[in-house]
Structure formats: structure tokens, C-alpha cells
Amino acid sequence: MMKEYIEEAEKALLHTYNRYQIVLERGEGVYLYDLEGKKYLDFAAGIAVFALGYGNKAYNDALKAQIDKLIHTSNYYYNVPAVEAAKKLKKVSGMDRVFFTNSGAEAMEGAIKAARKHAWLKDGSTNHEIIALNHSFHGRTMGALSVTGNPHYREAFEPGIGNIRFADMNDFDSIKSQVNDRTCAILLETVQGEGGIYPAEEDFLKKVRALCDEKDILLILDEVQCGMGRTGYMFAWQKYGVKPDIMATAKALGCGVPVGAFLMNEKTASSSLAAGDHGTTYGGNPLACAAVNKVLDLFEENHIIEHVGRIAPYLEERLDGLKEKYGFVEERRGAGLMQGLVLNKPVAPYIQKALDKGLILINAGTNIIRLVPPLIVTEKNVDEMIGILESCFSEIHD
Ligand SMILES: *Cc1c(COP(=O)(O)O)cnc(C)c1O
């Protein structure tokens, strides 16, 4: 049965993904089930999206209630879920203004536009530069792609938006040496995700912030993957005491309903995007914002952040145990429930094997197993994951 759907999919969908050969049908907590009823422990959460786990009744009920009321209005009018979601997002982030988008890439597009407009208002020049980082990932649209520090993703689509320079994560001098009087923004993920799970070091981030303050440059933090509780803080930068001027969020923000946002402090908001400068038909629609509202409520009611703080050290400990035991495990790095296990060889065979054994994992680059489970995982789930992963480690010999 799955095979037929897969064949049909390969005839109908544009082949932009090499998909794993399963058709997922439903989910419950941290488990997913395919069409044939096979059960999978999910340590990918739809790429760091489904923080609350599948089939959360309160979340589902909130969406159903909103569907029966109103799904879409456009941004020509106000709607209550968007007002409430924006208020809550301001509260948990300490930022001042919210623009809702439909995805992470679109949040980055808005952030880039805001930075350019901000700089343009200052000096009327249209030659401003943005500094982004190597190994970064910010999305697949042209603007977000242009600041993505992976030449392989960009190559066939050049030229990008232009005036982008690339520096290195945790190498302050590589940033500083590229700053000039045209630099309008420094843009980075607080913890790099796709590029290999590289957390920013506190000292690095503080120096970048200070440089931005000194030179009147905007600091843009992409929290699309590392935000929304994943690192044990609502947003990863909150750990460092370093606040961005603009930040982007998405992925777990709606826990499955497509929604993102970029947020700004008041200073940036008052001198960047104004009426007519930016828009979206769907962004912040009542259904998406009902999801954001319920997600933020459930984070609070279920003490999700505290839970991540408790469970993450256990995950780290168990992963470190694998490093001790298996010579081909080079490193474990990450923050909270965003962890990378670095092997000295490609991880694809292990991920496939794990899938066969009922464990969903994803990679970050060729050699890194990325662990971004739903934030509600328990020690028992971690043990189960480690058990399956170990059996994969011991069965594959090359
Ligand atoms: C996934 C991701 C994006 C892009 O988000 P989409 O919703 O896929 O457009 C941007 N930045 C980071 C850090 C991401 O992980």
C-alpha cells in the first residue's frame, strides 16, 4: 500500500527531496505511525517543529474551534488570535513588535528587508552589506538563500540579492575584519542547525553585540530552529544576555501549522518597515495565530522549558556514553534538545537502519546525526532511542 502511494508521489510531486520510503499517517505523543501501522519513535519532530508531541488534545481542540469560527481574514483587518499571539510572543521574547509570516524563510526575508530599509533611512544609500556566517542556513527563498553560508545551496541560483559577506561562527575577528561603513546587519543563527549544530559561544555573541552597538549595525538572530524552548530557553539568545534587534522564529512556533514571525525592538521598528513596505496575504491569519496562542499557553501550562532543562542533560549524558563506547563517534555538541552526534563517516546508513528499526532520525550535513525530538520526550524515550541507535551502531560494519 505504501509502495503505491510512493510511486504516485514520484509521478506527481516535483522531485526536490530524496524521501525516506515510508508514508506517515498519524501520530501520538512522540510516536508516529505509517500507513501500514508500523510505529516509529520520533527524534526529528518534523525538523524541530512538533514540540508538544502529536495528538495533543488541547492544541487540536483549539485549532478545531478556530476553524469553525474563522480561518482567514487578510491583513486589511484585525483579528483576535493575531492580537493575542503577538502579545504573548512579545512577552516571552521581550521584543516589541511582531510581523507574522508563513514560514521561516519568509521571516528571514522580512528581517533582511527591515535591515535594508533601516540603513536606507539613515543615509539614502542602496549599497549596504550584510554579514552572514559560513555553515548557516536561513531558508530556500532568494533572500534567505543569499545569506545561507553553504555555496552548494546557492550555486545554481546565483546571483543572489548581493552585498552579502560571509564570516565564521565563533570567530569574532572574521566578522570584525569585514565590517565597513556600508554594513547594515550581522545575521546569524544562535545555534546553527542544518549546517551542523554549532552553538554560538557566549563571548563571541557578546562581542558581536558590542560591535553592532558601537557601529550602529543591526544584530539579526535566526531562531527558527533553536528557538521556542528547544535549547532550554524560550529563545536561545536569552541564555547569553544578548538581545537581537531583529529575530526570526518559525518551526515550533505553530507546532505544525505553517507560521513564522520576525520580531523587532521598538528602535528598529520605528525606523524600518512602514505601512506599504511589506505584506503577506496569509501571514498571521486567525488559524495560524490560534495555533501560536495555544502553543505558547501549553508551553507555560506544561512547563515545557523547565522540562527541557531537566531532560537535556540526560540526553547529553547518554549521547556522551556513545562517544565513549564507539570509536567512530567523534563528538557530541549542541544545546538542550538540539544535539548533534558527529561521526567520522556518513550517517545516512545509520539513519536508514534506525528507520527500519522504528526510530526517526535526521542528519545535519553528511556526518552528523541531528537529534531534535519533540520537547516532551522523557528519559524512557531517550533510553529507547539510544537502544535502537546502539543496535544500528553494532550491526553496520564497514
Ligand atoms: C528551517 C530553517 C529556516 C527556514 O524555515 P522554512 O520554514 O523552512 O522556510 C530558516 N532558518 C533556520 C535556522 C532554519 O532551521
mmCIF file of C-alpha atoms and ligand atoms in Angstrom:
data_model
loop_
_atom_site.group_PDB
_atom_site.id
_atom_site.type_symbol
_atom_site.label_atom_id
_atom_site.label_comp_id
_atom_site.label_asym_id
_atom_site.label_seq_id
_atom_site.Cartn_x
_atom_site.Cartn_y
_atom_site.Cartn_z
ATOM 1 C CA MET A 1 0.000 0.000 0.000
ATOM 2 C CA MET A 2 2.763 2.418 0.895
ATOM 3 C CA LYS A 3 4.640 1.452 -2.219
ATOM 4 C CA GLU A 4 1.786 2.547 -4.472
ATOM 5 C CA TYR A 5 1.491 5.938 -2.804
ATOM 6 C CA ILE A 6 5.222 6.417 -3.066
ATOM 7 C CA GLU A 7 5.119 5.610 -6.769
ATOM 8 C CA GLU A 8 2.241 8.026 -7.297
ATOM 9 C CA ALA A 9 4.039 10.687 -5.281
ATOM 10 C CA GLU A 10 7.084 10.330 -7.500
ATOM 11 C CA LYS A 11 4.884 10.922 -10.540
ATOM 12 C CA ALA A 12 3.031 13.910 -9.127
ATOM 13 C CA LEU A 13 5.388 15.801 -6.839
ATOM 14 C CA LEU A 14 8.375 17.741 -8.041
ATOM 15 C CA HIS A 15 11.366 15.651 -7.114
ATOM 16 C CA THR A 16 13.150 18.112 -4.831
ATOM 17 C CA TYR A 17 13.598 15.635 -1.994
ATOM 18 C CA ASN A 18 15.019 12.153 -1.778
ATOM 19 C CA ARG A 19 12.412 10.997 0.681
ATOM 20 C CA TYR A 20 12.598 8.074 3.066
ATOM 21 C CA GLN A 21 10.390 5.302 1.711
ATOM 22 C CA ILE A 22 7.561 5.492 4.209
ATOM 23 C CA VAL A 23 4.168 7.186 4.209
ATOM 24 C CA LEU A 24 3.322 8.614 7.623
ATOM 25 C CA GLU A 25 -0.290 8.627 8.633
ATOM 26 C CA ARG A 26 -0.816 9.607 12.245
ATOM 27 C CA GLY A 27 0.924 10.445 15.458
ATOM 28 C CA GLU A 28 0.519 10.084 19.184
ATOM 29 C CA GLY A 29 2.832 11.773 21.660
ATOM 30 C CA VAL A 30 6.388 11.100 20.497
ATOM 31 C CA TYR A 31 5.386 8.256 18.190
ATOM 32 C CA LEU A 32 4.408 8.279 14.535
ATOM 33 C CA TYR A 33 2.673 5.524 12.589
ATOM 34 C CA ASP A 34 2.954 4.770 8.900
ATOM 35 C CA LEU A 35 0.167 3.623 6.598
ATOM 36 C CA GLU A 36 0.892 0.001 7.390
ATOM 37 C CA GLY A 37 0.656 0.627 11.116
ATOM 38 C CA LYS A 38 4.369 0.464 11.876
ATOM 39 C CA LYS A 39 5.313 2.530 14.904
ATOM 40 C CA TYR A 40 8.254 4.965 14.992
ATOM 41 C CA LEU A 41 9.848 6.803 17.879
ATOM 42 C CA ASP A 42 10.292 10.309 16.529
ATOM 43 C CA PHE A 43 13.522 12.142 17.328
ATOM 44 C CA ALA A 44 13.113 14.600 14.462
ATOM 45 C CA ALA A 45 9.743 16.210 15.251
ATOM 46 C CA GLY A 46 9.173 17.139 11.616
ATOM 47 C CA ILE A 47 12.511 19.057 11.714
ATOM 48 C CA ALA A 48 12.225 20.615 15.165
ATOM 49 C CA VAL A 49 8.589 21.529 14.681
ATOM 50 C CA PHE A 50 6.251 19.364 16.699
ATOM 51 C CA ALA A 51 7.456 20.418 20.158
ATOM 52 C CA LEU A 52 4.301 19.391 22.005
ATOM 53 C CA GLY A 53 4.070 15.925 20.534
ATOM 54 C CA TYR A 54 1.399 14.563 18.260
ATOM 55 C CA GLY A 55 -2.279 14.422 19.040
ATOM 56 C CA ASN A 56 -2.196 16.966 21.851
ATOM 57 C CA LYS A 57 -5.888 17.321 22.621
ATOM 58 C CA ALA A 58 -5.859 20.898 23.897
ATOM 59 C CA TYR A 59 -3.936 22.026 20.810
ATOM 60 C CA ASN A 60 -6.150 20.094 18.407
ATOM 61 C CA ASP A 61 -9.321 21.369 20.072
ATOM 62 C CA ALA A 62 -8.131 24.971 19.854
ATOM 63 C CA LEU A 63 -7.498 24.578 16.124
ATOM 64 C CA LYS A 64 -10.864 22.910 15.538
ATOM 65 C CA ALA A 65 -12.673 25.676 17.418
ATOM 66 C CA GLN A 66 -10.911 28.332 15.348
ATOM 67 C CA ILE A 67 -11.695 26.524 12.102
ATOM 68 C CA ASP A 68 -15.371 26.669 12.969
ATOM 69 C CA LYS A 69 -15.139 30.381 13.718
ATOM 70 C CA LEU A 70 -12.866 31.951 11.120
ATOM 71 C CA ILE A 71 -9.797 30.765 9.241
ATOM 72 C CA HIS A 72 -8.685 33.760 7.262
ATOM 73 C CA THR A 73 -9.284 37.485 7.055
ATOM 74 C CA SER A 74 -6.239 39.034 5.257
ATOM 75 C CA ASN A 75 -4.236 41.761 6.944
ATOM 76 C CA TYR A 76 -6.585 44.523 5.886
ATOM 77 C CA TYR A 77 -8.449 43.868 9.140
ATOM 78 C CA TYR A 78 -7.604 42.973 12.725
ATOM 79 C CA ASN A 79 -8.304 39.562 14.180
ATOM 80 C CA VAL A 80 -8.314 38.495 17.825
ATOM 81 C CA PRO A 81 -5.987 35.451 17.632
ATOM 82 C CA ALA A 82 -3.268 37.574 15.980
ATOM 83 C CA VAL A 83 -3.528 40.281 18.635
ATOM 84 C CA GLU A 84 -3.267 37.715 21.406
ATOM 85 C CA ALA A 85 -0.475 35.773 19.756
ATOM 86 C CA ALA A 86 1.551 38.949 19.213
ATOM 87 C CA LYS A 87 1.089 39.990 22.855
ATOM 88 C CA LYS A 88 2.218 36.590 24.103
ATOM 89 C CA LEU A 89 5.161 36.485 21.733
ATOM 90 C CA LYS A 90 6.264 39.917 22.915
ATOM 91 C CA LYS A 91 6.050 38.736 26.491
ATOM 92 C CA VAL A 92 8.138 35.576 26.052
ATOM 93 C CA SER A 93 10.732 37.269 23.844
ATOM 94 C CA GLY A 94 10.988 40.725 25.363
ATOM 95 C CA MET A 95 10.870 42.102 21.817
ATOM 96 C CA ASP A 96 8.443 44.919 20.941
ATOM 97 C CA ARG A 97 6.868 44.326 17.521
ATOM 98 C CA VAL A 98 5.777 41.231 15.648
ATOM 99 C CA PHE A 99 5.180 40.510 11.972
ATOM 100 C CA PHE A 100 3.659 37.080 11.318
ATOM 101 C CA THR A 101 4.805 35.119 8.271
ATOM 102 C CA ASN A 102 4.053 31.690 6.803
ATOM 103 C CA SER A 103 7.488 30.157 7.158
ATOM 104 C CA GLY A 104 10.991 30.592 8.476
ATOM 105 C CA ALA A 105 12.399 31.682 5.139
ATOM 106 C CA GLU A 106 9.743 34.338 4.879
ATOM 107 C CA ALA A 107 10.586 35.572 8.371
ATOM 108 C CA MET A 108 14.209 35.944 7.229
ATOM 109 C CA GLU A 109 13.103 37.803 4.101
ATOM 110 C CA GLY A 110 11.285 40.288 6.310
ATOM 111 C CA ALA A 111 14.275 40.653 8.604
ATOM 112 C CA ILE A 112 16.565 41.361 5.640
ATOM 113 C CA LYS A 113 14.144 43.886 4.186
ATOM 114 C CA ALA A 114 13.839 45.602 7.559
ATOM 115 C CA ALA A 115 17.625 45.858 7.856
ATOM 116 C CA ARG A 116 17.986 47.324 4.388
ATOM 117 C CA LYS A 117 15.186 49.812 4.934
ATOM 118 C CA HIS A 118 16.663 50.827 8.282
ATOM 119 C CA ALA A 119 20.016 51.543 6.666
ATOM 120 C CA TRP A 120 18.434 53.317 3.700
ATOM 121 C CA LEU A 121 16.542 55.644 6.024
ATOM 122 C CA LYS A 122 19.848 56.583 7.662
ATOM 123 C CA ASP A 123 21.837 57.566 4.591
ATOM 124 C CA GLY A 124 19.736 57.049 1.472
ATOM 125 C CA SER A 125 22.326 54.672 0.064
ATOM 126 C CA THR A 126 21.359 51.390 -1.621
ATOM 127 C CA ASN A 127 24.728 49.751 -1.305
ATOM 128 C CA HIS A 128 24.503 48.276 2.184
ATOM 129 C CA GLU A 129 26.052 44.987 3.171
ATOM 130 C CA ILE A 130 25.002 42.150 5.418
ATOM 131 C CA ILE A 131 27.438 39.830 7.153
ATOM 132 C CA ALA A 132 26.218 36.252 7.487
ATOM 133 C CA LEU A 133 28.037 33.091 8.557
ATOM 134 C CA ASN A 134 29.513 30.090 6.828
ATOM 135 C CA HIS A 135 27.594 26.856 7.519
ATOM 136 C CA SER A 136 24.448 28.872 8.150
ATOM 137 C CA PHE A 137 21.001 28.025 6.893
ATOM 138 C CA HIS A 138 18.230 30.566 6.576
ATOM 139 C CA GLY A 139 15.803 29.116 4.042
ATOM 140 C CA ARG A 140 15.304 28.498 0.346
ATOM 141 C CA THR A 141 13.776 31.712 -0.981
ATOM 142 C CA MET A 142 16.133 34.029 -2.860
ATOM 143 C CA GLY A 143 16.838 36.430 0.004
ATOM 144 C CA ALA A 144 17.176 33.751 2.667
ATOM 145 C CA LEU A 145 19.273 31.675 0.286
ATOM 146 C CA SER A 146 21.568 34.609 -0.377
ATOM 147 C CA VAL A 147 22.549 34.760 3.308
ATOM 148 C CA THR A 148 22.856 30.977 3.608
ATOM 149 C CA GLY A 149 26.524 30.088 4.061
ATOM 150 C CA ASN A 150 26.515 26.918 2.032
ATOM 151 C CA PRO A 151 27.703 27.561 -1.538
ATOM 152 C CA HIS A 152 26.215 24.255 -2.689
ATOM 153 C CA TYR A 153 22.673 25.500 -1.951
ATOM 154 C CA ARG A 154 23.285 28.802 -3.725
ATOM 155 C CA GLU A 155 25.411 27.853 -6.725
ATOM 156 C CA ALA A 156 22.790 27.206 -9.389
ATOM 157 C CA PHE A 157 20.705 30.178 -8.334
ATOM 158 C CA GLU A 158 23.243 32.982 -8.401
ATOM 159 C CA PRO A 159 23.185 35.893 -8.436
ATOM 160 C CA GLY A 160 21.567 36.243 -5.041
ATOM 161 C CA ILE A 161 20.481 39.524 -3.556
ATOM 162 C CA GLY A 162 24.090 40.688 -3.432
ATOM 163 C CA ASN A 163 26.213 42.573 -0.922
ATOM 164 C CA ILE A 164 26.499 39.620 1.423
ATOM 165 C CA ARG A 165 29.775 38.749 3.133
ATOM 166 C CA PHE A 166 30.434 35.522 4.973
ATOM 167 C CA ALA A 167 32.339 35.149 8.225
ATOM 168 C CA ASP A 168 32.864 32.221 10.594
ATOM 169 C CA MET A 169 30.894 31.162 13.636
ATOM 170 C CA ASN A 170 32.743 31.829 16.891
ATOM 171 C CA ASP A 171 35.491 33.728 15.091
ATOM 172 C CA PHE A 172 34.898 37.327 16.057
ATOM 173 C CA ASP A 173 37.842 38.646 14.053
ATOM 174 C CA SER A 174 36.427 37.134 10.862
ATOM 175 C CA ILE A 175 33.353 39.302 11.395
ATOM 176 C CA LYS A 176 35.133 42.396 12.575
ATOM 177 C CA SER A 177 37.520 42.415 9.651
ATOM 178 C CA GLN A 178 34.617 42.543 7.209
ATOM 179 C CA VAL A 179 32.673 45.339 8.851
ATOM 180 C CA ASN A 180 32.779 48.632 6.995
ATOM 181 C CA ASP A 181 30.622 51.747 6.826
ATOM 182 C CA ARG A 182 28.205 50.005 4.487
ATOM 183 C CA THR A 183 27.495 47.120 6.887
ATOM 184 C CA CYS A 184 23.856 47.305 7.930
ATOM 185 C CA ALA A 185 23.371 43.976 9.707
ATOM 186 C CA ILE A 186 25.116 40.947 11.133
ATOM 187 C CA LEU A 187 22.913 37.921 10.816
ATOM 188 C CA LEU A 188 23.317 34.517 12.439
ATOM 189 C CA GLU A 189 21.614 31.516 13.986
ATOM 190 C CA THR A 190 22.205 31.467 17.739
ATOM 191 C CA VAL A 191 22.724 27.730 17.330
ATOM 192 C CA GLN A 192 23.414 26.697 13.743
ATOM 193 C CA GLY A 193 21.101 23.839 12.771
ATOM 194 C CA GLU A 194 21.318 22.458 9.232
ATOM 195 C CA GLY A 195 24.970 23.434 8.979
ATOM 196 C CA GLY A 196 25.991 21.022 11.725
ATOM 197 C CA ILE A 197 24.687 22.029 15.195
ATOM 198 C CA TYR A 198 27.216 24.693 16.131
ATOM 199 C CA PRO A 199 26.159 26.790 19.142
ATOM 200 C CA ALA A 200 27.434 30.364 19.329
ATOM 201 C CA GLU A 201 29.826 30.868 22.216
ATOM 202 C CA GLU A 202 28.798 33.427 24.784
ATOM 203 C CA ASP A 203 31.921 35.514 24.421
ATOM 204 C CA PHE A 204 31.551 35.584 20.624
ATOM 205 C CA LEU A 205 27.919 36.649 20.746
ATOM 206 C CA LYS A 206 28.629 39.341 23.328
ATOM 207 C CA LYS A 207 31.436 40.748 21.204
ATOM 208 C CA VAL A 208 29.235 40.760 18.113
ATOM 209 C CA ARG A 209 26.530 42.580 20.052
ATOM 210 C CA ALA A 210 29.022 45.153 21.314
ATOM 211 C CA LEU A 211 30.376 45.662 17.788
ATOM 212 C CA CYS A 212 26.840 46.189 16.484
ATOM 213 C CA ASP A 213 26.186 48.759 19.212
ATOM 214 C CA GLU A 214 29.440 50.561 18.541
ATOM 215 C CA LYS A 215 28.938 50.769 14.770
ATOM 216 C CA ASP A 216 25.147 51.151 14.740
ATOM 217 C CA ILE A 217 24.687 47.811 12.958
ATOM 218 C CA LEU A 218 21.610 45.651 13.466
ATOM 219 C CA LEU A 219 22.015 42.230 15.046
ATOM 220 C CA ILE A 220 19.614 39.726 13.457
ATOM 221 C CA LEU A 221 19.291 36.360 15.173
ATOM 222 C CA ASP A 222 17.681 33.479 13.319
ATOM 223 C CA GLU A 223 15.920 31.424 15.983
ATOM 224 C CA VAL A 224 13.803 29.473 13.521
ATOM 225 C CA GLN A 225 15.240 26.136 14.645
ATOM 226 C CA CYS A 226 16.902 26.840 18.000
ATOM 227 C CA GLY A 227 14.077 28.969 19.378
ATOM 228 C CA MET A 228 10.773 28.043 21.007
ATOM 229 C CA GLY A 229 12.210 26.239 24.001
ATOM 230 C CA ARG A 230 14.483 23.881 22.160
ATOM 231 C CA THR A 231 17.662 24.850 23.995
ATOM 232 C CA GLY A 232 16.005 25.133 27.397
ATOM 233 C CA TYR A 233 15.270 28.823 26.893
ATOM 234 C CA MET A 234 12.305 30.194 25.010
ATOM 235 C CA PHE A 235 14.849 31.731 22.647
ATOM 236 C CA ALA A 236 18.442 30.566 22.646
ATOM 237 C CA TRP A 237 19.851 34.101 22.936
ATOM 238 C CA GLN A 238 18.142 34.514 26.304
ATOM 239 C CA LYS A 239 20.834 32.331 27.818
ATOM 240 C CA TYR A 240 23.570 34.744 26.798
ATOM 241 C CA GLY A 241 22.069 38.018 27.953
ATOM 242 C CA VAL A 242 22.489 39.229 24.378
ATOM 243 C CA LYS A 243 19.403 40.633 22.734
ATOM 244 C CA PRO A 244 18.956 40.965 18.974
ATOM 245 C CA ASP A 245 17.473 43.976 17.219
ATOM 246 C CA ILE A 246 15.539 41.658 14.940
ATOM 247 C CA MET A 247 14.853 37.976 15.399
ATOM 248 C CA ALA A 248 13.152 35.326 13.325
ATOM 249 C CA THR A 249 11.140 32.391 14.598
ATOM 250 C CA ALA A 250 9.069 29.655 12.922
ATOM 251 C CA LYS A 251 9.308 25.827 13.071
ATOM 252 C CA ALA A 252 7.886 25.067 16.572
ATOM 253 C CA LEU A 253 6.036 28.374 16.759
ATOM 254 C CA GLY A 254 2.835 26.836 15.422
ATOM 255 C CA CYS A 255 3.749 23.219 16.171
ATOM 256 C CA GLY A 256 2.771 22.105 12.698
ATOM 257 C CA VAL A 257 0.527 24.861 11.410
ATOM 258 C CA PRO A 258 2.709 26.820 8.978
ATOM 259 C CA VAL A 259 3.582 30.049 10.743
ATOM 260 C CA GLY A 260 6.655 32.123 11.431
ATOM 261 C CA ALA A 261 7.376 35.625 12.617
ATOM 262 C CA PHE A 262 10.044 38.258 12.740
ATOM 263 C CA LEU A 263 10.202 40.482 15.755
ATOM 264 C CA MET A 264 11.967 43.775 16.391
ATOM 265 C CA ASN A 265 12.789 46.099 19.192
ATOM 266 C CA GLU A 266 10.981 49.425 19.167
ATOM 267 C CA LYS A 267 14.029 51.344 17.997
ATOM 268 C CA THR A 268 14.337 49.240 14.852
ATOM 269 C CA ALA A 269 10.582 49.067 14.295
ATOM 270 C CA SER A 270 10.237 52.833 14.368
ATOM 271 C CA SER A 271 12.863 53.270 11.675
ATOM 272 C CA SER A 272 12.449 50.426 9.224
ATOM 273 C CA LEU A 273 9.375 48.831 7.683
ATOM 274 C CA ALA A 274 6.393 51.190 7.496
ATOM 275 C CA ALA A 275 2.906 50.962 6.019
ATOM 276 C CA GLY A 276 3.152 49.699 2.457
ATOM 277 C CA ASP A 277 6.696 48.332 2.812
ATOM 278 C CA HIS A 278 5.895 44.718 3.474
ATOM 279 C CA GLY A 279 2.964 42.364 3.468
ATOM 280 C CA THR A 280 1.578 38.859 3.194
ATOM 281 C CA THR A 281 -1.867 37.547 2.361
ATOM 282 C CA TYR A 282 -1.924 34.674 4.839
ATOM 283 C CA GLY A 283 0.597 35.799 7.456
ATOM 284 C CA GLY A 284 -0.932 35.995 10.918
ATOM 285 C CA ASN A 285 -4.259 34.587 9.872
ATOM 286 C CA PRO A 286 -6.643 33.500 12.643
ATOM 287 C CA LEU A 287 -5.962 29.782 12.236
ATOM 288 C CA ALA A 288 -2.175 30.152 12.318
ATOM 289 C CA CYS A 289 -2.382 32.519 15.268
ATOM 290 C CA ALA A 290 -4.797 30.262 17.155
ATOM 291 C CA ALA A 291 -2.023 27.671 16.894
ATOM 292 C CA VAL A 292 0.610 30.118 18.165
ATOM 293 C CA ASN A 293 -1.642 31.101 21.061
ATOM 294 C CA LYS A 294 -2.272 27.551 22.126
ATOM 295 C CA VAL A 295 1.368 26.577 21.724
ATOM 296 C CA LEU A 296 2.505 29.444 23.946
ATOM 297 C CA ASP A 297 -0.221 28.663 26.508
ATOM 298 C CA LEU A 298 0.725 24.999 26.593
ATOM 299 C CA PHE A 299 4.418 25.835 26.929
ATOM 300 C CA GLU A 300 3.513 27.702 30.099
ATOM 301 C CA GLU A 301 0.916 25.288 31.482
ATOM 302 C CA ASN A 302 3.051 22.226 30.855
ATOM 303 C CA HIS A 303 6.335 23.863 31.936
ATOM 304 C CA ILE A 304 7.952 22.829 28.678
ATOM 305 C CA ILE A 305 11.073 24.974 29.133
ATOM 306 C CA GLU A 306 11.689 23.534 32.607
ATOM 307 C CA HIS A 307 11.179 20.049 31.232
ATOM 308 C CA VAL A 308 13.780 20.642 28.511
ATOM 309 C CA GLY A 309 16.164 21.874 31.194
ATOM 310 C CA ARG A 310 15.670 18.635 33.108
ATOM 311 C CA ILE A 311 15.738 16.143 30.249
ATOM 312 C CA ALA A 312 18.503 17.653 28.074
ATOM 313 C CA PRO A 313 21.373 16.789 30.465
ATOM 314 C CA TYR A 314 20.174 13.193 30.397
ATOM 315 C CA LEU A 315 20.175 13.123 26.608
ATOM 316 C CA GLU A 316 23.658 14.647 26.603
ATOM 317 C CA GLU A 317 24.889 12.081 29.112
ATOM 318 C CA ARG A 318 23.549 9.165 27.078
ATOM 319 C CA LEU A 319 24.997 10.566 23.839
ATOM 320 C CA ASP A 320 28.348 11.150 25.538
ATOM 321 C CA GLY A 321 28.171 7.499 26.551
ATOM 322 C CA LEU A 322 28.009 6.544 22.862
ATOM 323 C CA LYS A 323 31.087 8.649 22.225
ATOM 324 C CA GLU A 324 32.962 6.763 24.930
ATOM 325 C CA LYS A 325 31.901 3.432 23.539
ATOM 326 C CA TYR A 326 32.206 3.809 19.772
ATOM 327 C CA GLY A 327 35.449 4.984 18.232
ATOM 328 C CA PHE A 328 33.732 6.383 15.158
ATOM 329 C CA VAL A 329 31.709 8.852 17.262
ATOM 330 C CA GLU A 330 33.888 11.948 17.236
ATOM 331 C CA GLU A 331 31.878 14.474 19.133
ATOM 332 C CA ARG A 332 28.564 15.359 20.702
ATOM 333 C CA ARG A 333 27.629 19.005 20.559
ATOM 334 C CA GLY A 334 24.552 21.162 20.847
ATOM 335 C CA ALA A 335 22.292 22.914 23.294
ATOM 336 C CA GLY A 336 19.292 21.474 25.115
ATOM 337 C CA LEU A 337 17.212 19.207 22.889
ATOM 338 C CA MET A 338 19.124 20.274 19.792
ATOM 339 C CA GLN A 339 22.035 17.884 19.663
ATOM 340 C CA GLY A 340 24.409 16.645 17.011
ATOM 341 C CA LEU A 341 26.318 13.386 17.141
ATOM 342 C CA VAL A 342 29.319 13.742 14.868
ATOM 343 C CA LEU A 343 30.610 10.545 13.263
ATOM 344 C CA ASN A 344 33.812 10.133 11.296
ATOM 345 C CA LYS A 345 31.779 8.764 8.388
ATOM 346 C CA PRO A 346 28.469 9.351 6.599
ATOM 347 C CA VAL A 347 25.423 8.906 8.803
ATOM 348 C CA ALA A 348 22.934 8.029 6.049
ATOM 349 C CA PRO A 349 23.216 4.212 6.502
ATOM 350 C CA TYR A 350 22.606 4.603 10.240
ATOM 351 C CA ILE A 351 19.592 6.809 9.740
ATOM 352 C CA GLN A 352 18.128 4.321 7.270
ATOM 353 C CA LYS A 353 18.812 1.422 9.609
ATOM 354 C CA ALA A 354 17.219 3.307 12.505
ATOM 355 C CA LEU A 355 14.140 3.928 10.397
ATOM 356 C CA ASP A 356 13.902 0.217 9.634
ATOM 357 C CA LYS A 357 14.006 -0.389 13.369
ATOM 358 C CA GLY A 358 11.313 2.187 14.108
ATOM 359 C CA LEU A 359 13.351 5.256 15.030
ATOM 360 C CA ILE A 360 13.122 8.509 13.093
ATOM 361 C CA LEU A 361 16.349 10.499 12.991
ATOM 362 C CA ILE A 362 17.636 13.194 10.662
ATOM 363 C CA ASN A 363 21.083 14.380 9.669
ATOM 364 C CA ALA A 364 22.770 17.769 9.622
ATOM 365 C CA GLY A 365 25.350 17.582 6.869
ATOM 366 C CA THR A 366 26.883 14.293 5.839
ATOM 367 C CA ASN A 367 28.463 13.166 9.089
ATOM 368 C CA ILE A 368 26.147 14.409 11.795
ATOM 369 C CA ILE A 369 23.101 12.740 13.307
ATOM 370 C CA ARG A 370 20.790 15.508 14.408
ATOM 371 C CA LEU A 371 18.561 14.948 17.424
ATOM 372 C CA VAL A 372 15.677 17.389 17.675
ATOM 373 C CA PRO A 373 12.890 15.400 19.361
ATOM 374 C CA PRO A 374 9.534 16.727 20.494
ATOM 375 C CA LEU A 375 10.242 18.758 23.647
ATOM 376 C CA ILE A 376 8.048 16.424 25.717
ATOM 377 C CA VAL A 377 10.419 13.434 25.433
ATOM 378 C CA THR A 378 11.067 11.500 28.622
ATOM 379 C CA GLU A 379 14.116 9.640 29.926
ATOM 380 C CA LYS A 380 12.393 6.457 28.823
ATOM 381 C CA ASN A 381 12.137 7.780 25.268
ATOM 382 C CA VAL A 382 15.805 8.743 25.367
ATOM 383 C CA ASP A 383 16.707 5.235 26.556
ATOM 384 C CA GLU A 384 14.634 3.705 23.774
ATOM 385 C CA MET A 385 16.320 5.922 21.182
ATOM 386 C CA ILE A 386 19.804 5.092 22.491
ATOM 387 C CA GLY A 387 18.965 1.379 22.476
ATOM 388 C CA ILE A 388 17.927 1.420 18.823
ATOM 389 C CA LEU A 389 20.832 3.630 17.805
ATOM 390 C CA GLU A 390 23.287 1.303 19.530
ATOM 391 C CA SER A 391 21.855 -1.699 17.747
ATOM 392 C CA CYS A 392 22.377 0.195 14.463
ATOM 393 C CA PHE A 393 25.934 1.041 15.504
ATOM 394 C CA SER A 394 26.717 -2.579 16.225
ATOM 395 C CA GLU A 395 25.046 -4.014 13.117
ATOM 396 C CA ILE A 396 26.693 -1.829 10.497
ATOM 397 C CA HIS A 397 30.266 -2.798 9.781
ATOM 398 C CA ASP A 398 32.316 -1.147 7.122
HETATM 399 C C1 LIG B 1 14.288 25.725 8.763
HETATM 400 C C2 LIG B 1 15.034 26.980 8.914
HETATM 401 C C3 LIG B 1 14.728 28.122 8.152
HETATM 402 C C4 LIG B 1 13.711 28.098 7.042
HETATM 403 O O1 LIG B 1 12.431 27.846 7.515
HETATM 404 P P1 LIG B 1 11.297 27.355 6.489
HETATM 405 O O2 LIG B 1 10.061 27.353 7.333
HETATM 406 O O3 LIG B 1 11.700 26.012 6.011
HETATM 407 O O4 LIG B 1 11.245 28.354 5.403
HETATM 408 C C5 LIG B 1 15.409 29.289 8.416
HETATM 409 N N1 LIG B 1 16.349 29.336 9.362
HETATM 410 C C6 LIG B 1 16.680 28.258 10.108
HETATM 411 C C7 LIG B 1 17.724 28.387 11.154
HETATM 412 C C8 LIG B 1 16.047 27.044 9.893
HETATM 413 O O5 LIG B 1 16.402 25.973 10.604
#
